[in-house]
CSV table of C-alpha atoms in Angstrom, one decimal:
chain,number,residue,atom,x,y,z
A,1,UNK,CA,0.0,0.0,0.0
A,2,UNK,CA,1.8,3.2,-1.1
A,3,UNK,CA,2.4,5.9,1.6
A,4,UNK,CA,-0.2,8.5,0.6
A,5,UNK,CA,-3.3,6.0,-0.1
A,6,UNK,CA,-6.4,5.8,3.0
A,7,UNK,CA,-5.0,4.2,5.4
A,8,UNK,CA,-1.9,4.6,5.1
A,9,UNK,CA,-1.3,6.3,8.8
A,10,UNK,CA,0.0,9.6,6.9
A,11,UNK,CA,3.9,8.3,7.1
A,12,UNK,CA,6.1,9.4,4.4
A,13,UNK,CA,9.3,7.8,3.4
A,14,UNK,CA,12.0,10.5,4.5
A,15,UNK,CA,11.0,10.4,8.1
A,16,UNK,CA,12.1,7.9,10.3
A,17,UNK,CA,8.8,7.2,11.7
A,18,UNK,CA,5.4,7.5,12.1
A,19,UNK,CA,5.3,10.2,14.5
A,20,UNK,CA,4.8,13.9,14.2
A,21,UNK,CA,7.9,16.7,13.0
A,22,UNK,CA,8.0,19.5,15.1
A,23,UNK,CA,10.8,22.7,15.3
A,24,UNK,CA,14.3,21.9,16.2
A,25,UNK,CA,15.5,22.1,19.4
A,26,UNK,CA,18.3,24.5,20.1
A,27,UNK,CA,19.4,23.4,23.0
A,28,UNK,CA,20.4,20.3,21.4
A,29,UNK,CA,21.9,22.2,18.5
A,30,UNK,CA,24.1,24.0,20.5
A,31,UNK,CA,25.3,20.7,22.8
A,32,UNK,CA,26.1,19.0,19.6
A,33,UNK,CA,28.5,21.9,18.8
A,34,UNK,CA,30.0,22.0,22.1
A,35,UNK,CA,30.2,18.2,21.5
A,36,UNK,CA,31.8,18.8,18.9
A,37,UNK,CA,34.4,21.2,19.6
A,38,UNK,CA,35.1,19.5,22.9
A,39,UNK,CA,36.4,16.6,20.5
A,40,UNK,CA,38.7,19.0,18.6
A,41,UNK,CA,40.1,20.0,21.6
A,42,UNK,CA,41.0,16.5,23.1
A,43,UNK,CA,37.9,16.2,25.3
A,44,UNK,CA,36.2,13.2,26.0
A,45,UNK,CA,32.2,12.9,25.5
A,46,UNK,CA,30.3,12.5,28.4
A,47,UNK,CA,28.6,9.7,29.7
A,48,UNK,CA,25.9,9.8,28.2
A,49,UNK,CA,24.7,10.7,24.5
A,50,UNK,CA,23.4,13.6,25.0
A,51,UNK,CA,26.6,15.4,26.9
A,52,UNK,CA,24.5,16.1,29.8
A,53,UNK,CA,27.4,15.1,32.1
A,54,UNK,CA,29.4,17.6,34.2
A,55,UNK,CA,32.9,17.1,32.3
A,56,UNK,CA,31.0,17.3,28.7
A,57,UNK,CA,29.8,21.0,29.3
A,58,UNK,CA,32.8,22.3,31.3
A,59,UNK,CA,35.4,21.2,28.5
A,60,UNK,CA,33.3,22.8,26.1
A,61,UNK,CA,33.3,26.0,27.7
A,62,UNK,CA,36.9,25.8,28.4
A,63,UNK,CA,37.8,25.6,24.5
A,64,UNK,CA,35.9,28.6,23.5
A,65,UNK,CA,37.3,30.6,26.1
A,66,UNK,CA,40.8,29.6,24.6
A,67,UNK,CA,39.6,30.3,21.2
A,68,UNK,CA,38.2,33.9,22.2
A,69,UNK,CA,41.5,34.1,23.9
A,70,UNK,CA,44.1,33.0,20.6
A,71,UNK,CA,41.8,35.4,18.6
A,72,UNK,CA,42.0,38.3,20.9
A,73,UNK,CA,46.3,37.7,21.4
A,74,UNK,CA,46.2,37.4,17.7
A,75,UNK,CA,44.0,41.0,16.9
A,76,UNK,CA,46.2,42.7,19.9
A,77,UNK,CA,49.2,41.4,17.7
A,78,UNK,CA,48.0,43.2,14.6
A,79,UNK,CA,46.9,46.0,16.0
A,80,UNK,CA,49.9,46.8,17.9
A,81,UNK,CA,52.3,46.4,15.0
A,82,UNK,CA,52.5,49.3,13.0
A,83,UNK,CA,55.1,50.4,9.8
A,84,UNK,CA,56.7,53.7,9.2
A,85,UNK,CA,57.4,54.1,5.6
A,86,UNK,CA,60.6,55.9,3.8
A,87,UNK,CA,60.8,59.7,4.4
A,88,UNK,CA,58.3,59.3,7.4
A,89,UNK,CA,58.7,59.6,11.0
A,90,UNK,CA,56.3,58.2,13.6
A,91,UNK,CA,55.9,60.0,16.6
A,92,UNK,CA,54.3,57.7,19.9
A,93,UNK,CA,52.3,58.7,22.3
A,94,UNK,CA,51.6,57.1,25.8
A,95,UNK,CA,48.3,58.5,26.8
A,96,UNK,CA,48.8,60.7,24.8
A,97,UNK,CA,51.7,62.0,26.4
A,98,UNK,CA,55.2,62.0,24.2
A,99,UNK,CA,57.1,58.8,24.2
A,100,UNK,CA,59.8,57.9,21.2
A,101,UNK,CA,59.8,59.4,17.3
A,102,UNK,CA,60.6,55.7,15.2
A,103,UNK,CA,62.3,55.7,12.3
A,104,UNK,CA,61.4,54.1,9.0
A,105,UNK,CA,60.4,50.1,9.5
A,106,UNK,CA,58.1,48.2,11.5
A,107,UNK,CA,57.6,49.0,14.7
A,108,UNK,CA,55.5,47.4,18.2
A,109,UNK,CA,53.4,49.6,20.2
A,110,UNK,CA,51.1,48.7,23.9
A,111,UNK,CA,47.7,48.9,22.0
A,112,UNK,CA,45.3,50.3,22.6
A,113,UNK,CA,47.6,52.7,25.4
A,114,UNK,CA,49.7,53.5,22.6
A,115,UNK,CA,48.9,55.8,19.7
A,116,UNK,CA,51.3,56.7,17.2
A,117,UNK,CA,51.1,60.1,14.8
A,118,UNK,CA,52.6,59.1,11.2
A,119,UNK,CA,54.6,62.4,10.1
A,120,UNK,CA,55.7,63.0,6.2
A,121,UNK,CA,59.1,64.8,6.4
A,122,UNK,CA,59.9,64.7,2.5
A,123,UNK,CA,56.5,66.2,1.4
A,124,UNK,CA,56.9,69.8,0.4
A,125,UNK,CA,54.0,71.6,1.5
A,126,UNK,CA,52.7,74.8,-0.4
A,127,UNK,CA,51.0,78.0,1.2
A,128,UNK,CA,49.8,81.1,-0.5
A,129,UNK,CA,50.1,84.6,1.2
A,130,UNK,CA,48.0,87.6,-0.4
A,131,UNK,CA,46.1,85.8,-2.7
A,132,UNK,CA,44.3,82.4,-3.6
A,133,UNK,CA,43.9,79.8,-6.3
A,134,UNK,CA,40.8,79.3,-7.6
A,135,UNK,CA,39.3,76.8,-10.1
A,136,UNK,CA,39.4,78.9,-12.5
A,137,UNK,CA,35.3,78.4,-13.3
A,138,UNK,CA,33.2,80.3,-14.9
A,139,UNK,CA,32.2,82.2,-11.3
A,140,UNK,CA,35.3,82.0,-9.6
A,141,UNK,CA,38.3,83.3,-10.9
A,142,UNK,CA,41.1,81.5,-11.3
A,143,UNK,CA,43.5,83.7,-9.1
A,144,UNK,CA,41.9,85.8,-6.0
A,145,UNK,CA,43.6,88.5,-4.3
A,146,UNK,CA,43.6,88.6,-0.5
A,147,UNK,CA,43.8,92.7,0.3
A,148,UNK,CA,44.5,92.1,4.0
A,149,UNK,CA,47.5,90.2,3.5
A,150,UNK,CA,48.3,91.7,0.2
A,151,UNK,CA,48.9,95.4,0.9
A,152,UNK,CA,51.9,96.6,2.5
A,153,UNK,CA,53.3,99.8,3.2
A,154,UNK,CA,56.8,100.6,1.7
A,155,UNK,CA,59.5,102.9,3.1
A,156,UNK,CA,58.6,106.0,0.6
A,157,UNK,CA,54.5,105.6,2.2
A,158,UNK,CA,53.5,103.7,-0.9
A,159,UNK,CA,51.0,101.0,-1.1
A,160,UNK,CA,52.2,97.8,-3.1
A,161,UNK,CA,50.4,94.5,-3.7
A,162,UNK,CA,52.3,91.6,-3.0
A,163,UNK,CA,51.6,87.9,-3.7
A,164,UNK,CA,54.1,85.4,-2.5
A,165,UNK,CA,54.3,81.5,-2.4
A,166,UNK,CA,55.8,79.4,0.3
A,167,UNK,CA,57.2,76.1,0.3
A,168,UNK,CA,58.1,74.2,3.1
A,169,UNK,CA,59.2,70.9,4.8
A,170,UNK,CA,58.4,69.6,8.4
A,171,UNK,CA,62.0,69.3,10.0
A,172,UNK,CA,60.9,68.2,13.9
A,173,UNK,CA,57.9,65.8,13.9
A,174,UNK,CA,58.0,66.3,17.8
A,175,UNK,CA,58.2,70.4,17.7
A,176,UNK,CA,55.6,70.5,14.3
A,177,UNK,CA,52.8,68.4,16.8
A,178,UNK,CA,53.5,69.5,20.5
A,179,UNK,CA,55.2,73.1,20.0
A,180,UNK,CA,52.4,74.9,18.6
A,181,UNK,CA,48.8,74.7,18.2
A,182,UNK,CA,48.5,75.6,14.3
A,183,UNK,CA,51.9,75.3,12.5
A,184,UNK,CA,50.3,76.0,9.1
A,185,UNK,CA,48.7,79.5,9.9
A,186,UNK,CA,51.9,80.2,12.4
A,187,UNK,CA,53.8,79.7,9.3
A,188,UNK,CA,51.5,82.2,7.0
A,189,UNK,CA,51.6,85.2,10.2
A,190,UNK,CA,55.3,84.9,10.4
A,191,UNK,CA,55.9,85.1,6.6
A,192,UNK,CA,53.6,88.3,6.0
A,193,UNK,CA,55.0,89.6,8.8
A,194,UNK,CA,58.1,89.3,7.8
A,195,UNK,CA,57.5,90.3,4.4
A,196,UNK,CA,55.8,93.7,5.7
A,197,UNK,CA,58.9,94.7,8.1
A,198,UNK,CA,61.3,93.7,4.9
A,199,UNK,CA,59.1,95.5,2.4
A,200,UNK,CA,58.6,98.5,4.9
A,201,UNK,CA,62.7,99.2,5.1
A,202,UNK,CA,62.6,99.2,1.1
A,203,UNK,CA,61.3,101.9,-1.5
A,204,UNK,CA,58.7,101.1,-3.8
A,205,UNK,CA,60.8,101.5,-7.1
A,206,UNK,CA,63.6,98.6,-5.2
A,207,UNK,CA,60.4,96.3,-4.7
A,208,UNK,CA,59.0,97.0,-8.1
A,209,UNK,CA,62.4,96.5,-10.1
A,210,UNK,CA,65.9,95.7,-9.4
A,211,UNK,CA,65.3,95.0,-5.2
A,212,UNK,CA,62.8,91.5,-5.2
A,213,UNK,CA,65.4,88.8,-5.3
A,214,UNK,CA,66.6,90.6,-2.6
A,215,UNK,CA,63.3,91.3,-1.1
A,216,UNK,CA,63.3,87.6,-1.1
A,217,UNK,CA,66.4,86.7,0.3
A,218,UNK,CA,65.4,88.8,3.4
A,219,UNK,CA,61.9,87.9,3.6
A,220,UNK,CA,63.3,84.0,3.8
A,221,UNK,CA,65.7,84.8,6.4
A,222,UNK,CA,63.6,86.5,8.9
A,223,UNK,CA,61.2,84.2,8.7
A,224,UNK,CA,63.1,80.7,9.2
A,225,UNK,CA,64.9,82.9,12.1
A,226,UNK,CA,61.4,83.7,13.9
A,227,UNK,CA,59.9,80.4,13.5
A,228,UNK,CA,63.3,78.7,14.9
A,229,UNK,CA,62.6,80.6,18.0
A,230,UNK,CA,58.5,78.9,17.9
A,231,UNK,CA,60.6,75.7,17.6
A,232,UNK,CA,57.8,75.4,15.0
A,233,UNK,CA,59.8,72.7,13.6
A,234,UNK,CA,59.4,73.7,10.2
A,235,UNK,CA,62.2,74.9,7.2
A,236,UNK,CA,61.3,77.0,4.5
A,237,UNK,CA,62.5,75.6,1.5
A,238,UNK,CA,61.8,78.6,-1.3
A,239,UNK,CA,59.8,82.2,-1.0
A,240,UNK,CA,58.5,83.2,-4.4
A,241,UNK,CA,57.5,86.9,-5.2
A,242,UNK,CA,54.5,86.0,-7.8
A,243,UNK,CA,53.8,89.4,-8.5
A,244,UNK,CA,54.6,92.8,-7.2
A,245,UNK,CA,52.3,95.8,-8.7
A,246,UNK,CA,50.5,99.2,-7.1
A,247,UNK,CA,46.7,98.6,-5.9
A,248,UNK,CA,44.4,98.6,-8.7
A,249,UNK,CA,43.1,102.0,-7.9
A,250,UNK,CA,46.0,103.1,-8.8
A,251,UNK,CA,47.5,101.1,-11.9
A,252,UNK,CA,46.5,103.5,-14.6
A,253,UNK,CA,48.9,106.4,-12.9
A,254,UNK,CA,51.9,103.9,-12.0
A,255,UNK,CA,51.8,103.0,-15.3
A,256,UNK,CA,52.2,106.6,-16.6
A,257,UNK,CA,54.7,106.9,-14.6
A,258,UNK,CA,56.1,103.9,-15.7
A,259,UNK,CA,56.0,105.2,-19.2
A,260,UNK,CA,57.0,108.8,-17.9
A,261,UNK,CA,60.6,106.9,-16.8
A,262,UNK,CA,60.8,104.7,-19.6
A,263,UNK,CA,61.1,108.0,-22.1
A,264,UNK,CA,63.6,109.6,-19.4
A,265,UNK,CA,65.6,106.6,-19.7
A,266,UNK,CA,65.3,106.4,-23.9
A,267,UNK,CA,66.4,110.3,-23.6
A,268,UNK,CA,69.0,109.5,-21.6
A,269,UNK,CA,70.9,107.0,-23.5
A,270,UNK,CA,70.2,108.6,-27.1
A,271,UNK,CA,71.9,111.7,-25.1
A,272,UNK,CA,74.5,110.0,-24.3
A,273,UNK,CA,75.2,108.4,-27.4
A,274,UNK,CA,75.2,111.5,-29.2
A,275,UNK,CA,78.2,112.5,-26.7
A,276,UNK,CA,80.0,109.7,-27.4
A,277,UNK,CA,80.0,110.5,-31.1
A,278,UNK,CA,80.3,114.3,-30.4
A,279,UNK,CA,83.1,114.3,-27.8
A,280,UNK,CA,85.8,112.2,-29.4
A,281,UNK,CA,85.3,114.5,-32.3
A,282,UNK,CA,85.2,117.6,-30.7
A,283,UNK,CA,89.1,116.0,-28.8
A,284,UNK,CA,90.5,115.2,-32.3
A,285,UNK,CA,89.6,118.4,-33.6
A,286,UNK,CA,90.9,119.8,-30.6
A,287,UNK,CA,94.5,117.9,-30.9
A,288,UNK,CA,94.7,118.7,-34.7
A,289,UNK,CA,94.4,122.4,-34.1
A,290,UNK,CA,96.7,122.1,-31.0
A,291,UNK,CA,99.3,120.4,-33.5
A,292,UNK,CA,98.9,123.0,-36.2
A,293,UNK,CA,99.2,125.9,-33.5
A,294,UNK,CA,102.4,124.4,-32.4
A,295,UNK,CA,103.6,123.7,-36.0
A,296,UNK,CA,102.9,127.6,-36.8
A,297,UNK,CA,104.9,128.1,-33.3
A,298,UNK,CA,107.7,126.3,-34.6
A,299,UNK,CA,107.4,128.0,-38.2
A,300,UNK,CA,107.5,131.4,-37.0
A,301,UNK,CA,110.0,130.6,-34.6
A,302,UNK,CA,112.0,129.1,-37.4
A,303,UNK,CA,111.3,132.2,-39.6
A,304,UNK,CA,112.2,134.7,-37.2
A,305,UNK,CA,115.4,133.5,-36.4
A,306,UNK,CA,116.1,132.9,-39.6
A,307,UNK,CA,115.5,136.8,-40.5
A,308,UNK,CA,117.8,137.7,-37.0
A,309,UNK,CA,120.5,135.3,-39.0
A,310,UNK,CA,119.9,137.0,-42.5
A,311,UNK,CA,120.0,140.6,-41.0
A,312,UNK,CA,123.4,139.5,-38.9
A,313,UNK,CA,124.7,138.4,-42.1
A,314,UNK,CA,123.9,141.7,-43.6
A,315,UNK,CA,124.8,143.6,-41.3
A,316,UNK,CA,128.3,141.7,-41.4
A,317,UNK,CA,128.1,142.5,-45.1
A,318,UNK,CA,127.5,146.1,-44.8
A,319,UNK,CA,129.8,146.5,-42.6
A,320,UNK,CA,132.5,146.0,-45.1
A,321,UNK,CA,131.1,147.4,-47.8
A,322,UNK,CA,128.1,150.1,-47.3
A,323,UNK,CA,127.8,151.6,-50.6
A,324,UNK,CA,127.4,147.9,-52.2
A,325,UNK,CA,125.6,146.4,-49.6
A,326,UNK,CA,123.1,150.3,-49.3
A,327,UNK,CA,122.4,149.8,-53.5
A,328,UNK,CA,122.1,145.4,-53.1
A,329,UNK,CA,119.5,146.2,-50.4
A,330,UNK,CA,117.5,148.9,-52.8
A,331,UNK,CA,117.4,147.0,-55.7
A,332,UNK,CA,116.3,144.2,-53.7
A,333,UNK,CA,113.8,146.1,-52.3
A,334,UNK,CA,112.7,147.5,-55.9
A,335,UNK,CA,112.2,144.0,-57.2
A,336,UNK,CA,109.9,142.7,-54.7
A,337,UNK,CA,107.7,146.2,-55.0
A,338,UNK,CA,107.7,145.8,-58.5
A,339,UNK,CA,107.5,141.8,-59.0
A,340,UNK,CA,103.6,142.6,-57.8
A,341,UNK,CA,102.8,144.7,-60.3
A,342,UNK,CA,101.0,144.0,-63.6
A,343,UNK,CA,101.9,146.7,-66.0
A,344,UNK,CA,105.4,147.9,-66.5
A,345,UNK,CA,106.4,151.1,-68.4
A,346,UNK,CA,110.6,151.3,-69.7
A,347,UNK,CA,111.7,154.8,-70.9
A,348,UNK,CA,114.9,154.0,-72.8
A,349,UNK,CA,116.9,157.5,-73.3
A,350,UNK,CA,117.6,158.4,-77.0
A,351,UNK,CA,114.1,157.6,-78.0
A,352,UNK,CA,110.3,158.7,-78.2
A,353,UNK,CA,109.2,155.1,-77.2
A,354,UNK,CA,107.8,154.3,-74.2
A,355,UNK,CA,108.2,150.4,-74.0
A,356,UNK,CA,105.1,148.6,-72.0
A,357,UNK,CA,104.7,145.1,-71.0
A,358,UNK,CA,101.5,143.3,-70.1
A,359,UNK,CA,102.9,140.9,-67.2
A,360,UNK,CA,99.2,139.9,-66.5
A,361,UNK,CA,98.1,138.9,-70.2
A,362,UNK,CA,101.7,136.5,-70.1
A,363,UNK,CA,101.0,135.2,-66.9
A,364,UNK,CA,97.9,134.2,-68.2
A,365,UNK,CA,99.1,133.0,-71.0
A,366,UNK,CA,101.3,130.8,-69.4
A,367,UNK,CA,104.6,132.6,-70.4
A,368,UNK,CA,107.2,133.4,-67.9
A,369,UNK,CA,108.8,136.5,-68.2
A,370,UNK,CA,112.5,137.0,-66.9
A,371,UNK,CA,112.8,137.5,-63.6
A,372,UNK,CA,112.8,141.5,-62.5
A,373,UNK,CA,116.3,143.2,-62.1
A,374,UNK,CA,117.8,140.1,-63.9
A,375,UNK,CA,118.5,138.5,-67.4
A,376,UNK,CA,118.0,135.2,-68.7
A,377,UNK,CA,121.4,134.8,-69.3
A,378,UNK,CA,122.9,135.8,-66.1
A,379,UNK,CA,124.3,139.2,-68.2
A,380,UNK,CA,124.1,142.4,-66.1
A,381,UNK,CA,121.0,143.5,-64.3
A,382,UNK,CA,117.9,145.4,-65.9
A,383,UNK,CA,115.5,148.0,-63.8
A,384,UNK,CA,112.7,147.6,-64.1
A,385,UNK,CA,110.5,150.6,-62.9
A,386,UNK,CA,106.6,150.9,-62.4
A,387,UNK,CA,105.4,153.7,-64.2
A,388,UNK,CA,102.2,155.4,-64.7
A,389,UNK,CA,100.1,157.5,-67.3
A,390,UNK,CA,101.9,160.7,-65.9
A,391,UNK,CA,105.4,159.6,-64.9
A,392,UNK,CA,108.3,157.9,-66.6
A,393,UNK,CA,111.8,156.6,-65.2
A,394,UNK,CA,114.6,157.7,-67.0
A,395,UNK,CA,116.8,154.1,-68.3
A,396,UNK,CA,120.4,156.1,-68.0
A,397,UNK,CA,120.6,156.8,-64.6
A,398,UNK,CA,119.4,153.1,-63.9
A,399,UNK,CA,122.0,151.5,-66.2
A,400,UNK,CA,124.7,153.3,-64.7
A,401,UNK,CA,124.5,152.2,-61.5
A,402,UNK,CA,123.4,148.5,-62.5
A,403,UNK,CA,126.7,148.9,-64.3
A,404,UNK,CA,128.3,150.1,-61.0
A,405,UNK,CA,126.9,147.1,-59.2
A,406,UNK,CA,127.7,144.7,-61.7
A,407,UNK,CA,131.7,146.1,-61.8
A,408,UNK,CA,131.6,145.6,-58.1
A,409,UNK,CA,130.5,142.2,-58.3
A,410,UNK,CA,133.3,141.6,-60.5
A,411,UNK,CA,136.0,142.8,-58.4
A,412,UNK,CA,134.9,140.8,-55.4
């Protein structure tokens, strides 16, 4: 008769009886896996089935408390250990009091009475001072000026807008954590600070042109020297001068100004080249004529004692022989008188005809006419006398005493 038909007392053939299934009991449950784990353990069942024996329930018990306990050792293990990495320094604390700084490695601490503060020494951190970067969105701007810590006050009462950058290192883990309160914004009031006392000792043209990389040498300075006395534990590393301008009330003027210098500059050097090219010519000019001037010096020194030594000489000469020397001298004389003149007129005695030569019409000519009180051949000496539309020189008395002359030569 199969299991379902009439009659069939409602068995089925998973069960292993007739009688009714009901809900698990848990108590049962959980003695089976103390049961169980009691075997693991090395315990021994109890004496009955069921475990209900004293020694069944107390082994059972005693191997989840060692459990519990392995597990707990095990998480105090792993939570105590702890790694600092390269660069890094880990400063302990003991109830929060300071214990040890560790270096890089792994390291053992008493949780949970330890704690341990992991700090970056390598990292360069970055700080801005007068001004902030934005996102550069379409409602905020990508760089935003701070007034309050921008504008300063230079030495000449000008205002000037600063902008700097900071980068720094942490260089005591236990000074940057227990010395002050807020290293970061220490760091920020001791750099503006600085800034304003360096900038205040300095005139605005210094800052604006040749003066910031010394601006920033001294802004740097101060301010690792003030936080050193914080024992901030923190070194500045770089201070950059972004940008260095007048407020923007005032732009428009400093950059007429600007533009007002610029041109006195341009002026300047297109002055002073033109005295460069200018001067060196005005000295050579200046030498030349000095040269010439002592070149005439020496001529007319040259010629005047050269006349002293020709009138010795005559004076020597006349000396001996006055009457020669008295008619040399006059017909020396006559000949440069007359050797300027352009027309000549020659009475010769015994005749009506007044002989006249055109010196100026030969000379143009290109003829050269005997030379004056001389002939060509050397012979005796002819006057020649100027002579005018009303006056004449009579030839006679001239030949005879060129005659004289020339028998005077002969005897000397």
């Amino acid at each position: 008769m199969a299991w379902n038909e009439p009659g069939g007392g409602n068995r089925d053939p998973w069960s292993g009886g007739g009688r009714e299934q009901g809900p698990p009991d848990l108590d049962a449950i959980i003695r089976k896996l103390s049961d169980k784990l009691s075997l693991l353990l090395g315990g021994r069942r109890g004496g009955n089935s069921g475990g209900n024996g004293p020694g069944g329930s107390g082994s059972g018990f005693v191997g989840i408390g060692l459990i519990i306990g392995v597990i707990a050792v095990i998480g105090w293990l792993i939570a105590s250990i702890y790694i600092v990495n390269e660069g890094e320094r880990g400063v302990v604390l003991r109830f929060g009091r300071y214990l040890e700084t560790t270096l890089p490695g792994p390291h053992l601490r008493l949780f949970p009475i330890d704690r341990v503060e992991i700090v970056n020494l390598e990292q360069r951190r970055f700080r801005e001072i007068g001004y902030r970067s934005g996102s550069g969105g379409a409602r905020q701007p990508a760089v935003r000026t701070v007034p309050k810590e921008a504008l300063m006050l230079t030495q000449d009462e000008n205002i000037v807008d600063v902008r700097m950058a900071v980068q720094y290192q942490i260089s005591d883990p236990r000074a940057y954590l227990f010395s002050v309160l807020d290293p970061e914004g220490v760091l920020v009031q001791v750099v503006e600070s600085a800034a304003r006392e360096t900038i205040g000792k300095s005139t605005m043209d210094f800052v604006l042109t040749e003066g910031r990389s010394t601006v920033v040498a001294d802004i740097k300075t101060l301010s690792q020297r003030i936080l050193n006395s914080y024992d901030a534990g923190l070194h500045i590393v770089t201070v950059v001068l972004q940008d260095a301008q007048p407020p923007e009330e005032v732009q428009d003027a400093f950059a007429d100004a600007i533009k007002a210098r610029e041109d006195e500059q341009r002026l300047k050097n297109e002055a002073e080249a033109y005295s460069n090219e200018v001067i060196p010519r005005a000295r050579g000019q200046s030498a030349r004529r000095l040269q010439e001037a002592s070149a005439y010096k020496e001529q007319v020194i040259a010629q005047a004692q050269g006349e002293a030594s020709r009138f010795d000489q005559l004076q020597a000469a006349y000396q001996k022989a006055p009457e020669i020397t008295r008619e040399r001298l006059y017909l020396e004389t006559l000949e440069a008188v007359l050797s300027r003149s352009s027309k000549v007129l020659v009475d010769v005695k015994g005749t009506n005809n007044l002989l006249y030569l055109p010196l100026d019409r030969l000379l143009k000519s290109g003829e050269t006419p005997p030379a004056a009180g001389s002939s060509a051949a050397g012979g005796p000496v002819t006057e020649v006398l100027p002579a005018s539309s009303s006056t004449s020189v009579d030839g006679s008395a001239a030949a005879s005493r060129l005659r004289d002359l020339n028998r005077s030569r002969e005897v000397r």
